Structure formats: structure tokens, C-alpha cells
N, CA and C of each residue as an Amber inpcrd file, in Angstrom:
protein
   588
 -50.7510000  20.0330000  19.6590000 -51.8900000  20.4530000  18.7660000
 -52.4680000  21.4570000  18.9960000 -52.9830000  22.8850000  18.8630000
 -53.5380000  23.7750000  19.9010000 -55.3320000  22.9820000  20.0790000
 -55.1440000  23.8410000  21.4880000 -56.4710000  23.7800000  22.1730000
 -57.7290000  23.8640000  21.1890000 -57.8560000  24.8270000  20.3150000
 -58.7850000  24.7220000  19.4250000 -59.0070000  24.3020000  18.2500000
 -57.9850000  23.6840000  17.6170000 -57.5810000  22.6470000  16.8380000
 -58.5390000  21.3290000  16.9860000 -57.9380000  21.0530000  18.7200000
 -58.1050000  19.6550000  19.1890000 -60.0050000  19.7320000  19.2070000
 -60.8280000  20.5730000  19.6560000 -61.9310000  20.7590000  19.9800000
 -62.8800000  20.7260000  18.4710000 -62.3870000  21.2620000  17.4690000
 -62.8240000  21.4870000  16.1610000 -63.0420000  19.7780000  15.6230000
 -61.6330000  18.8670000  15.8530000 -61.7730000  17.5410000  15.3500000
 -62.9070000  17.0530000  16.1820000 -62.8700000  17.4460000  17.4950000
 -63.9670000  16.5180000  18.0770000 -65.4820000  16.7770000  17.7830000
 -65.5210000  18.3090000  17.6070000 -66.8940000  18.4890000  17.4180000
 -67.4470000  17.3440000  15.9060000 -65.9890000  17.6650000  15.0150000
 -66.4660000  17.0140000  13.6410000 -66.6860000  15.6300000  14.0580000
 -65.8900000  15.0390000  14.7000000 -66.4160000  13.6860000  15.3760000
 -67.0890000  13.0640000  15.7800000 -68.0240000  13.8540000  16.5640000
 -69.1890000  13.5180000  17.6610000 -70.4380000  13.9180000  16.3440000
 -70.2510000  15.4310000  14.8760000 -71.2230000  14.8980000  13.9000000
 -71.2170000  14.1450000  13.2820000 -70.0230000  13.2370000  13.0520000
 -69.8090000  12.2930000  12.5780000 -70.3610000  10.6360000  12.8900000
 -70.8140000  11.0220000  14.2460000 -70.9110000   9.5840000  14.7070000
 -72.6420000  10.1670000  15.2650000 -73.1440000  11.0490000  15.4060000
 -74.3880000  11.3120000  15.4930000 -75.2720000  11.3010000  13.9110000
 -74.5820000  11.5460000  12.9920000 -74.8190000  11.3130000  11.7500000
 -75.0840000  10.0160000  11.1140000 -74.6730000   9.0310000  12.1410000
 -74.6830000   7.6380000  11.6740000 -75.8190000   6.4480000  12.6380000
 -76.2080000   5.6240000  11.7040000 -77.5560000   5.0640000  12.6760000
 -76.7540000   3.2810000  11.8890000 -76.8920000   2.4080000  12.9250000
 -76.3870000   1.2830000  12.4560000 -77.4750000   0.3870000  12.4780000
 -77.2150000  -0.5700000  11.2020000 -78.1860000  -1.7330000  10.9810000
 -78.5520000  -2.6350000  10.7010000 -78.1190000  -3.9640000  10.9120000
 -78.0270000  -5.2440000  10.9180000 -78.1800000  -5.3650000   9.5060000
 -77.6720000  -6.1050000   9.2910000 -77.0670000  -6.5740000   7.7310000
 -78.7430000  -7.3970000   7.0340000 -79.1360000  -8.4040000   8.1420000
 -80.2030000  -9.2000000   7.9700000 -81.5940000  -7.9560000   8.2000000
 -81.1340000  -7.1600000   8.6310000 -82.6210000  -6.1770000   8.5580000
 -82.6350000  -5.5240000   6.9290000 -81.1390000  -5.1330000   6.8870000
 -81.0600000  -4.9880000   5.3770000 -81.9610000  -6.0140000   4.1350000
 -82.1280000  -6.9520000   4.1510000 -82.0900000  -7.8200000   3.0940000
 -83.7430000  -8.0640000   3.6530000 -84.1640000  -8.2550000   4.8590000
 -85.5870000  -8.8910000   5.2220000 -86.1710000  -7.6020000   4.8190000
 -86.2130000  -6.3480000   4.3740000 -86.8340000  -5.2080000   4.2290000
 -86.3120000  -4.5950000   2.6640000 -85.7730000  -5.5660000   1.6550000
 -85.4110000  -5.3690000   0.5590000 -84.6850000  -3.8710000   0.2750000
 -83.1700000  -4.0910000   1.0850000 -82.5460000  -2.7860000   0.7330000
 -81.5700000  -3.4140000   0.2710000 -81.0960000  -4.9130000   0.5150000
 -79.7690000  -5.6270000  -0.2710000 -80.7810000  -6.6690000  -0.4150000
 -80.3060000  -7.2980000  -1.5220000 -80.5220000  -8.7570000  -2.1620000
 -80.4800000  -9.6620000  -1.2380000 -80.4790000 -10.9510000  -1.2260000
 -79.9960000 -11.9590000  -0.9880000 -78.5280000 -12.4570000  -1.2040000
 -78.3150000 -12.2670000  -2.3920000 -76.9700000 -12.5100000  -2.7800000
 -76.1690000 -11.4420000  -2.2700000 -75.9840000  -9.9500000  -1.8770000
 -75.6980000  -9.2400000  -0.9980000 -75.0500000  -9.8570000  -0.1520000
 -76.4310000  -9.6820000   0.7750000 -75.9710000 -10.7350000   2.1890000
 -74.9410000 -12.2860000   2.4720000 -75.4770000 -12.4400000   1.4440000
 -74.4420000 -14.1720000   1.5140000 -73.1160000 -13.6650000   0.8490000
 -72.7990000 -12.5770000  -0.2340000 -71.5900000 -12.3440000  -0.2840000
 -70.8420000 -11.7130000   0.9760000 -71.4930000 -11.1530000   1.5260000
 -71.1330000 -10.6100000   2.5650000 -70.3680000 -11.4460000   3.7780000
 -71.4040000 -12.2360000   4.0590000 -70.8940000 -13.5570000   4.9650000
 -69.5840000 -14.2290000   4.4510000 -68.6050000 -13.3280000   3.6680000
 -67.4540000 -14.2020000   3.5560000 -66.6570000 -13.3480000   4.3780000
 -67.0340000 -12.5030000   4.4480000 -65.9670000 -11.5230000   5.5180000
 -65.8600000 -12.2400000   6.8550000 -66.5410000 -13.1420000   7.4420000
 -66.2520000 -14.0330000   8.8800000 -65.5730000 -15.0240000   8.9450000
 -64.6710000 -15.0690000   7.6610000 -63.7180000 -15.9360000   7.4930000
 -62.2090000 -15.7970000   8.1470000 -62.0760000 -16.4080000   9.2570000
 -60.6170000 -15.8870000   9.9900000 -59.8860000 -16.4290000   8.8970000
 -59.9200000 -17.3790000   8.0190000 -58.8610000 -17.7650000   7.2480000
 -58.3710000 -17.0040000   5.9450000 -59.6870000 -15.7880000   5.6270000
 -59.7570000 -14.7860000   4.7670000 -58.6480000 -13.6740000   5.0440000
 -57.0710000 -13.2500000   4.3530000 -56.5340000 -12.5930000   4.4990000
 -57.4790000 -10.8570000   4.5200000 -58.0830000 -10.7860000   3.6500000
 -59.0440000  -9.5770000   3.7270000 -60.2860000  -9.1680000   4.5680000
 -60.0300000 -10.0490000   5.2240000 -61.4090000 -10.4300000   6.4410000
 -60.9700000  -9.4790000   7.5030000 -61.7010000  -8.3210000   7.6640000
 -61.6040000  -7.3710000   8.4800000 -62.5010000  -7.6040000   9.7820000
 -63.9470000  -8.6010000   9.3050000 -64.8040000  -8.5930000  10.3280000
 -64.5000000 -10.0580000  10.4890000 -63.3570000 -10.6400000  10.9040000
 -63.4840000 -12.1090000  11.0980000 -64.1740000 -12.3420000  12.4360000
 -65.0370000 -13.2540000  12.8730000 -65.3320000 -13.3650000  13.8580000
 -66.8860000 -12.8880000  14.3630000 -67.1420000 -12.0990000  13.2660000
 -68.8230000 -11.6330000  13.1430000 -69.6690000 -12.3640000  12.4250000
 -70.6320000 -12.9880000  12.7710000 -71.4900000 -14.0800000  12.1010000
 -72.6240000 -13.1400000  11.2060000 -72.9720000 -13.6830000  10.0970000
 -73.8590000 -12.4940000   9.2310000 -74.9330000 -12.1580000   9.9130000
 -75.3210000 -13.1490000  11.1140000 -76.6880000 -12.8820000  12.1720000
 -76.4550000 -11.8810000  12.4800000 -74.9730000 -11.5510000  13.1620000
 -74.9100000 -10.3500000  14.2090000 -74.2260000  -8.8700000  13.1130000
 -73.5410000  -9.5940000  12.0770000 -73.0050000  -8.2490000  11.3680000
 -73.8200000  -6.9480000  11.2380000 -72.8770000  -5.9330000  11.4310000
 -74.2340000  -4.5200000  11.6010000 -73.5200000  -3.4860000  10.2010000
 -73.9880000  -2.4900000  10.0910000 -73.0480000  -1.8820000   8.8870000
 -71.6110000  -0.7840000   9.5040000 -71.8330000  -0.8240000  11.3730000
 -70.8370000  -0.1890000  11.9690000 -69.4450000  -1.3110000  11.1640000
 -69.7350000  -2.4630000  11.3160000 -68.9170000  -4.1360000  11.1960000
 -67.8340000  -3.5590000  10.0090000 -69.0110000  -3.2830000   9.2550000
 -69.0400000  -3.3800000   7.6420000 -67.8780000  -1.9830000   7.0570000
 -68.3720000  -0.9880000   8.0530000 -67.2830000   0.1380000   7.9360000
 -65.7780000  -0.0020000   8.5610000 -65.5620000  -1.1880000   8.4230000
 -64.0910000  -1.3340000   9.2330000 -63.0220000  -2.1020000   8.0330000
 -64.1820000  -2.3170000   6.9670000 -63.4660000  -2.6750000   5.6250000
 -62.9760000  -1.6400000   4.4890000 -62.1450000  -2.3120000   3.7660000
 -61.6950000  -1.0310000   2.8200000 -62.9390000  -1.6480000   1.7770000
 -63.1720000  -0.5330000   1.2490000 -63.9110000  -0.3770000  -0.1240000
 -63.5760000  -1.2020000  -0.8810000 -62.4160000  -1.7700000  -1.4450000
 -61.2450000  -2.5650000  -2.4940000 -61.8030000  -3.7050000  -1.8400000
 -61.6770000  -4.5180000  -0.6410000 -61.3880000  -5.4330000  -0.2220000
 -63.7200000  -5.8430000  -0.6540000 -64.4310000  -5.2270000  -0.3020000
 -65.5880000  -5.4580000  -0.7070000 -66.0020000  -5.7300000  -1.8660000
 -65.2460000  -4.8240000  -2.8100000 -65.3060000  -5.0510000  -4.2270000
 -65.1360000  -6.2340000  -4.7400000 -63.7240000  -7.2250000  -3.5690000
 -63.3410000  -8.6480000  -4.6990000 -64.1890000  -9.2690000  -3.7180000
 -65.2070000  -9.0180000  -2.3290000 -65.7250000 -10.3700000  -2.0850000
 -66.4950000 -11.4450000  -3.5630000 -65.9360000 -12.8390000  -3.5150000
 -66.2870000 -13.5150000  -4.3870000 -67.7350000 -13.0650000  -5.2950000
 -68.1640000 -13.1400000  -5.9600000 -69.6550000 -13.6390000  -6.7330000
 -70.3040000 -11.9480000  -6.2050000 -69.6070000 -11.2440000  -6.0760000
 -70.5850000  -9.9830000  -5.5450000 -71.4550000  -9.0040000  -6.7310000
 -70.5340000  -8.6140000  -6.9890000 -71.2100000  -7.9720000  -8.9050000
 -71.2160000  -6.2720000  -8.2500000 -71.2390000  -5.9060000  -9.2820000
 -71.1970000  -4.3380000  -9.2150000 -72.4560000  -3.8890000  -8.6070000
 -73.4270000  -4.5440000  -9.1450000 -75.5390000  -4.1670000  -8.4150000
 -75.3580000  -4.5490000  -7.1750000 -74.6960000  -6.1670000  -6.8980000
 -74.7370000  -5.9430000  -5.3730000 -73.8180000  -5.3250000  -4.7990000
 -72.4720000  -4.6120000  -4.8540000 -72.3020000  -3.5560000  -4.2690000
 -72.7670000  -2.2000000  -4.5360000 -73.5580000  -1.8500000  -4.9190000
 -74.2480000  -0.9250000  -4.9960000 -74.9970000  -1.0030000  -4.1230000
 -75.7200000  -2.1960000  -4.0300000 -77.1820000  -2.2850000  -2.6920000
 -76.2630000  -1.4910000  -1.5820000 -75.0040000  -2.5450000  -1.3660000
 -74.2820000  -2.3050000   0.1150000 -73.5780000  -0.5750000   0.4920000
 -73.0020000  -0.1240000  -1.2900000 -72.9010000   1.2910000  -0.6750000
 -73.7680000   2.1340000  -0.5210000 -75.0690000   2.1700000  -1.2100000
 -76.1520000   2.6020000  -0.8820000 -76.2260000   2.7040000   0.5330000
 -76.1870000   1.3590000   1.0950000 -77.1110000   1.5210000   2.8670000
 -75.7020000   2.2860000   3.5720000 -75.0790000   1.8120000   3.2210000
 -73.8580000   2.5320000   3.9930000 -74.0510000   4.0520000   3.6850000
 -74.3390000   4.3790000   2.7470000 -74.4970000   5.8350000   2.5050000
 -75.5120000   6.7830000   3.1880000 -76.7740000   5.9010000   2.9920000
 -77.7450000   6.2380000   3.5640000 -77.5420000   6.6220000   4.9710000
 -76.8780000   5.1800000   5.4720000 -77.0910000   5.3640000   7.1930000
 -75.5450000   6.6280000   7.6180000 -75.3310000   7.0450000   6.7700000
 -73.6950000   7.1980000   7.1740000 -72.3370000   6.7970000   7.5080000
 -72.3780000   5.9270000   6.9580000 -70.9550000   5.0320000   7.3720000
 -70.2530000   5.0250000   6.2420000 -68.7810000   4.7990000   6.0970000
 -67.8330000   5.2120000   5.6110000 -66.9860000   4.0180000   5.6580000
 -66.5840000   3.0220000   4.5740000 -65.7790000   2.1160000   4.2670000
 -63.8550000   2.6500000   5.1260000 -63.4120000   1.8680000   5.3520000
 -61.6220000   2.3670000   5.8420000 -60.7530000   2.1390000   4.8470000
 -59.7650000   2.9530000   5.3440000 -58.8280000   2.2920000   4.5630000
 -58.0420000   1.3940000   5.0190000 -57.7530000   0.0330000   4.7770000
 -56.9010000  -0.5700000   6.2220000 -55.5770000  -0.4200000   6.5300000
 -54.9570000   0.1300000   5.5510000 -53.2820000   0.7620000   6.2430000
 -53.1780000   1.9440000   6.9580000 -54.2620000   2.7870000   6.6640000
 -54.1580000   4.1300000   7.7060000 -55.1870000   4.5980000   8.5100000
 -56.4420000   4.0290000   7.9130000 -57.7980000   3.6460000   8.7500000
 -58.3640000   4.6880000   8.9290000 -58.1840000   5.5930000   8.3730000
 -58.8540000   6.5820000   7.5030000 -60.1700000   6.6350000   6.8010000
 -61.0370000   7.0430000   6.9970000 -62.5340000   6.5800000   6.1340000
 -62.6700000   7.4600000   4.7010000 -63.0200000   6.3710000   4.0580000
 -62.8370000   6.3820000   2.0950000 -63.7850000   7.4520000   2.2710000
 -63.2990000   7.5130000   0.7190000 -64.8280000   8.5140000   0.3600000
 -66.0620000   8.1450000   0.3000000 -67.4110000   8.5030000   0.1570000
 -68.8220000   7.9030000  -0.3100000 -68.7250000   6.8140000  -1.0890000
 -69.0570000   5.5560000  -0.2640000 -69.2620000   4.3730000  -1.0380000
 -69.6070000   4.4380000  -2.8000000 -70.6030000   5.1310000  -3.0010000
 -71.1090000   4.9080000  -4.2050000 -70.5740000   5.6530000  -4.8660000
 -69.4930000   6.5140000  -4.6480000 -69.0310000   7.1910000  -5.5370000
 -67.3050000   6.2490000  -6.2360000 -67.3280000   5.3480000  -5.6540000
 -66.5950000   3.7720000  -6.7720000 -66.6900000   3.5550000  -7.7880000
 -68.8770000   4.2770000  -7.6820000 -69.0400000   3.5160000  -9.4670000
 -68.8150000   4.4250000 -10.6760000 -68.2820000   5.6670000  -9.9920000
 -68.4950000   6.7460000 -10.9920000 -69.3680000   7.2440000 -11.7190000
 -69.1230000   7.2250000 -12.9730000 -70.4350000   7.6740000 -14.3930000
 -71.3210000   6.6600000 -14.6880000 -71.2820000   5.5380000 -13.6870000
 -72.0650000   4.4120000 -14.0250000 -73.2830000   4.0230000 -12.7070000
 -72.6600000   5.2160000 -11.8260000 -73.6830000   5.0290000 -10.9570000
 -75.4820000   5.1310000 -11.3560000 -75.7730000   5.6970000 -12.3250000
 -77.0650000   5.7800000 -12.5730000 -77.8900000   4.8310000 -13.6470000
 -76.9290000   4.4820000 -13.7800000 -77.0940000   2.6630000 -14.0710000
 -77.6090000   1.6370000 -12.9780000 -76.6460000   2.0260000 -12.2690000
 -76.6080000   0.7630000 -11.1060000 -77.8390000   1.1610000 -10.2990000
 -78.1980000   2.1600000 -10.3430000 -79.1590000   2.7130000  -9.1490000
 -80.2300000   2.3730000  -9.5440000 -80.6380000   2.6580000 -10.5330000
 -81.8640000   1.9080000 -11.7500000 -81.9880000   0.5350000 -11.7690000
 -80.9210000  -0.1050000 -11.7920000 -80.9960000  -1.7900000 -11.5990000
 -80.8860000  -2.2390000 -10.1270000 -80.8810000  -1.3280000  -9.5180000
 -80.8770000  -1.6820000  -7.9810000 -82.5720000  -1.5310000  -7.3310000
 -82.9800000  -0.2420000  -7.8760000 -84.1320000   0.2550000  -7.7500000
 -85.2420000  -0.7890000  -7.9470000 -85.2170000  -1.2780000  -9.5070000
 -85.7950000  -2.2130000  -9.8910000 -85.7790000  -3.4330000  -9.3280000
 -84.6920000  -4.2890000  -8.9830000 -84.5190000  -5.3110000  -8.2190000
 -85.2950000  -5.1890000  -7.1490000 -84.9980000  -4.0920000  -6.4050000
 -85.4890000  -3.9320000  -4.8290000 -87.4210000  -4.0270000  -5.4280000
 -87.8550000  -3.5820000  -6.5340000 -89.5420000  -3.0190000  -6.7890000
 -90.0410000  -5.2030000  -6.4690000 -89.2690000  -5.6620000  -7.4000000
 -89.2960000  -7.0040000  -8.0410000 -89.5090000  -7.9200000  -6.6530000
 -89.1060000  -7.7160000  -5.5210000 -88.5660000  -8.2820000  -4.4550000
 -89.6250000  -8.6320000  -3.6300000 -89.5050000  -6.6430000  -3.9340000
 -91.2790000  -6.3500000  -2.7070000 -92.2030000  -7.0410000  -3.2230000
 -92.4370000  -6.9210000  -4.4000000 -93.8520000  -7.6740000  -5.3170000
 -93.5050000  -9.1030000  -5.3740000 -92.4380000 -10.2260000  -4.9740000
 -92.6730000 -11.2770000  -4.8950000 -92.9240000 -11.5560000  -3.5620000
 -92.8880000 -10.6740000  -2.2670000 -92.5220000 -10.5840000  -1.1480000
 -94.5950000 -10.5550000  -0.9490000 -95.3090000  -9.0550000  -1.3960000
 -96.8340000  -8.9640000  -1.7410000 -97.0530000 -10.3880000  -2.1030000
 -97.0210000 -11.0290000  -3.1880000 -97.7490000 -12.3600000  -3.8040000
 -97.2580000 -13.3060000  -2.2620000 -96.4050000 -13.8690000  -1.6970000
 -95.6910000 -14.2940000  -0.6280000 -96.6980000 -14.3620000  -0.0650000
 -96.8700000 -13.1460000   0.5010000 -98.2870000 -12.6150000   1.7010000
 -99.2290000 -13.2130000   1.2660000 -99.9040000 -12.8090000   0.3120000
-101.5500000 -13.3760000  -0.4070000-101.3160000 -14.6440000  -0.2170000
-100.5170000 -15.3450000  -0.5430000-100.3840000 -16.8870000  -0.4670000
-100.8620000 -17.7030000   0.8730000 -99.8220000 -16.8600000   1.5720000
 -99.5140000 -16.7200000   3.4600000-101.2510000 -16.8970000   3.8920000
-102.0160000 -15.9650000   3.6260000-103.0580000 -15.3220000   4.1400000
-103.9870000 -16.8690000   3.6460000-104.0680000 -17.0650000   2.2710000
-104.9200000 -17.9560000   1.9430000-104.6350000 -19.1940000   2.3950000
-103.4920000 -19.6620000   3.1530000-103.1400000 -20.5930000   3.8640000
-103.9680000 -20.5210000   5.0450000-103.1710000 -19.4900000   6.0470000
-103.5070000 -19.4920000   7.2420000-104.9190000 -18.9890000   7.6590000
-105.5210000 -18.2020000   6.8260000-107.0450000 -17.4310000   6.7570000
-107.8750000 -18.8680000   6.4030000-107.6780000 -19.1190000   5.3290000
-108.9610000 -20.1200000   4.3980000-108.6540000 -21.4510000   4.3100000
-107.7000000 -21.6840000   5.3590000-106.9430000 -23.4120000   5.1050000
-106.7130000 -23.8250000   4.4090000-106.0920000 -23.4880000   3.0630000
-106.1060000 -23.7570000   2.1290000-104.3480000 -24.6510000   1.5380000
-104.7990000 -25.4740000   1.4500000-103.0340000 -26.3910000   1.0080000
-102.3600000 -25.7440000   0.1240000-100.6820000 -26.1530000  -0.1810000
-100.0730000 -25.4430000  -0.7800000-100.3130000 -25.7720000  -2.1500000
-100.6920000 -27.2870000  -2.6800000-101.4240000 -27.8070000  -4.2700000
-102.0720000 -26.5110000  -4.5090000-103.5570000 -26.0460000  -3.5890000
-104.8590000 -25.4290000  -3.9440000-104.2230000 -24.1170000  -4.4690000
-103.6170000 -23.8710000  -3.2660000-102.6210000 -22.2090000  -3.4540000
-102.4860000 -22.1310000  -4.5230000-101.4170000 -22.8950000  -5.0030000
-100.5240000 -23.4970000  -6.4580000-101.4170000 -22.8460000  -7.6280000
-102.4920000 -23.6730000  -7.2860000-103.2610000 -23.3960000  -8.2720000
-104.2480000 -22.0680000  -8.7030000-104.4040000 -21.6130000  -7.9700000
-105.0310000 -19.9580000  -7.9110000-103.7430000 -19.3770000  -8.4760000
-103.0080000 -19.5370000  -8.4130000-101.4990000 -18.2500000  -8.4060000
-100.7790000 -19.2160000 -10.0200000-100.6470000 -20.4730000 -10.2980000
-100.4310000 -20.7180000 -11.4690000 -98.8760000 -21.0760000 -11.3180000
 -98.8020000 -21.8080000 -10.0700000 -97.4010000 -22.8930000  -9.9870000
 -98.0090000 -23.5300000  -9.3650000 -96.5040000 -24.7070000  -8.8390000
 -96.7980000 -25.3430000  -8.3820000 -97.2020000 -25.8360000  -6.7910000
 -97.2360000 -26.9530000  -5.9630000 -97.7120000 -26.5970000  -4.6810000
 -96.4780000 -26.3890000  -3.7980000 -95.1320000 -26.9960000  -4.5300000
 -94.4900000 -26.8520000  -3.7920000 -93.8660000 -25.4970000  -3.8930000
 -93.9180000 -24.8660000  -5.1690000 -93.4120000 -23.3970000  -5.1570000
 -94.3470000 -23.1030000  -4.0770000 -95.5430000 -23.0450000  -4.2420000
 -96.5430000 -22.0960000  -3.2700000 -96.0290000 -21.9740000  -2.1030000
 -95.7200000 -23.5530000  -1.5700000 -95.1440000 -23.5920000  -0.0860000
 -93.8480000 -22.9000000   0.2710000 -92.8270000 -23.1260000  -0.4070000
 -91.2640000 -22.3660000  -0.5910000 -91.9460000 -20.7110000  -0.5850000
 -92.5950000 -20.4460000  -1.0690000 -92.7630000 -18.9250000  -1.0390000
 -93.4280000 -18.4020000   0.2670000 -94.6310000 -19.0770000   0.8200000
 -95.3660000 -19.3810000   1.9810000 -93.9770000 -19.1480000   2.9320000
 -92.7730000 -20.2070000   3.2640000 -91.7800000 -20.6540000   4.3250000
 -90.9260000 -19.2690000   3.8460000 -90.5910000 -18.8090000   2.8130000
 -89.9680000 -17.7810000   2.9300000 -90.6100000 -16.2580000   3.3600000
 -91.6460000 -16.2190000   3.2970000 -92.3370000 -15.1250000   3.9040000
 -92.6020000 -15.3170000   5.3210000 -92.7720000 -16.1650000   5.9520000
 -92.8760000 -16.4030000   7.3430000 -91.5460000 -16.0400000   7.7140000
 -90.0650000 -16.4240000   7.1790000 -88.3960000 -16.1530000   7.5040000
 -88.6330000 -14.7760000   7.3690000 -88.9320000 -14.2860000   6.2310000
 -88.8710000 -12.7150000   6.4020000 -89.9200000 -11.6240000   7.7120000
 -90.7970000 -12.3560000   7.4620000 -91.7070000 -11.5780000   8.8870000
 -90.9990000 -11.5170000  10.1520000 -90.4920000 -13.0970000  10.2730000
 -89.6290000 -13.0350000  11.1920000 -88.4490000 -12.2310000  11.6640000
 -87.6510000 -12.0460000  10.5490000 -86.8440000 -11.4330000  10.3890000
 -86.9750000  -9.6750000  11.2010000 -88.2270000  -9.5370000  10.2380000
 -88.2780000  -7.8060000  10.1590000 -89.0900000  -7.4590000  11.5330000
 -89.6310000  -8.7010000  12.4590000 -89.9590000  -8.4890000  13.5610000
 -88.5870000  -8.4330000  14.6610000 -87.7020000  -9.4320000  14.6540000
 -86.4590000  -9.5970000  15.2010000 -85.8290000  -8.0950000  15.4170000
 -85.9330000  -7.7820000  13.6700000 -84.6140000  -6.5230000  12.9950000
 -85.3230000  -5.7460000  12.0910000 -86.2110000  -4.2340000  13.1030000
 -86.6730000  -3.5780000  12.2720000 -85.5920000  -2.3010000  11.5220000
 -86.6680000  -1.9040000  10.5560000 -85.6150000  -1.0310000   9.6250000
 -85.2610000   0.3210000  10.2460000 -83.9910000   0.5170000  10.8540000
 -84.0600000   2.3800000  11.6550000 -84.2380000   3.1450000   9.9730000
 -84.7990000   4.1640000  10.6520000 -85.0520000   5.2000000   9.5210000
 -83.0000000   5.4220000  10.0250000 -83.3050000   6.0930000   8.6450000
 -81.8320000   6.9720000   8.3290000 -81.8610000   8.3540000   9.1110000
 -80.1370000   8.7310000   9.8040000 -80.0750000   9.7910000  10.4710000
 -80.8930000  11.0960000   9.6180000 -80.9650000  11.8590000  10.4070000
 -81.9890000  13.4780000  10.1540000 -80.4050000  14.3190000   9.7930000
 -80.8350000  14.8720000   8.9080000 -79.5370000  15.3450000   8.2000000
 -79.4740000  16.8530000   8.6660000 -78.4210000  17.4530000   9.0060000
 -78.2650000  18.7460000   9.5270000 -78.2760000  19.7330000   8.8850000
């Protein structure tokens, strides 16, 4: 290969590396970028007995976008119970942070992940956006319940009465918010790479 062509390939590869930011799957879930369903489905990639698993041995707790980039787009789409909306969440995160799925036979990067949704992409993006808004609203409600519990010393039953839910539901919301807050503390959401 001519020297100037090798230099161009190296520059392109360095640009691609600089344009990628790795994020933990758990951070994406905790910050409402992807749903719990999408995260649960990605947990299937850890199965050593699954022939389509290209990230076997990487537990969901440690899985990052760089791990997902080793997968073929078709294998992600075939994950049990994933669905197009959950795929759209994952694809949007991959594209946002500069990652590509890779062909399992050639190892070459595939097209941007969102392109797989074709002309239905706007509809799926609208559903993803609305679902993220609902998750954020539910989290905000849970944060209010947590404040009533921690600052005012109210019980789950008392909080439930204030919000029109059972005490058990209020308690579950408080526990979920605590879990998400801890995940956010451990895994801050990195900003997407700056576009050149």
C-alpha cells in the first residue's frame, strides 16, 4: 500500500476514535436514554451458549457501547423481546456517541444504526422521545415521594395517600429512585462527542 494511502487510513481511523465516547449501558438506562426493557434485552448478549452473542462474558453491569459495537446489527435486532422501539433507543445511543455495529464476517463497520429503521424512523423516534419523557416524569414523581419520606419522615402509606397510590406502590417508587440515583452517581452520562 502506498505511504500516502496508509497515512490517510490512519488519519481516518484516528478521527473515528476521537469521535467516539463510550458509555455504560446502565448509565444509558439510569439517565432515561434507553428503557429498562432495552437494557434487559441487551443482557441476553452475555450468554456464552448463544451463538449470536459476540460479547459473551461481559455482564450487563459492565457492558458499554464499545462492547455493543462488536455485534452485528442483525443480531441486535434478533434479541428476544427487543422490538423496534427498544432497538431505536439503542441505535440512537450508538449513533449519538459515534459507534457502529460491525459485520460479524468481515468485521467492517455497518451503516449508522438508525438507518435500519428506514422510512419508519420518525415514527419510532417520536415514540422513543415520548417514552423517555414518561420515564423522566415518573422519576420526578418518585423523587418527590423520596423527599417526603426522607425530609418529612412520612411512611409509605402516608405518601401513597398523598399521591393516590397504595403504600406498597409508593415504597416501590422510592426504592426505584434510590437505585437510579445510585446508578447515576456511579455512572455519569458522558456528553456526546463534539462534531468536527
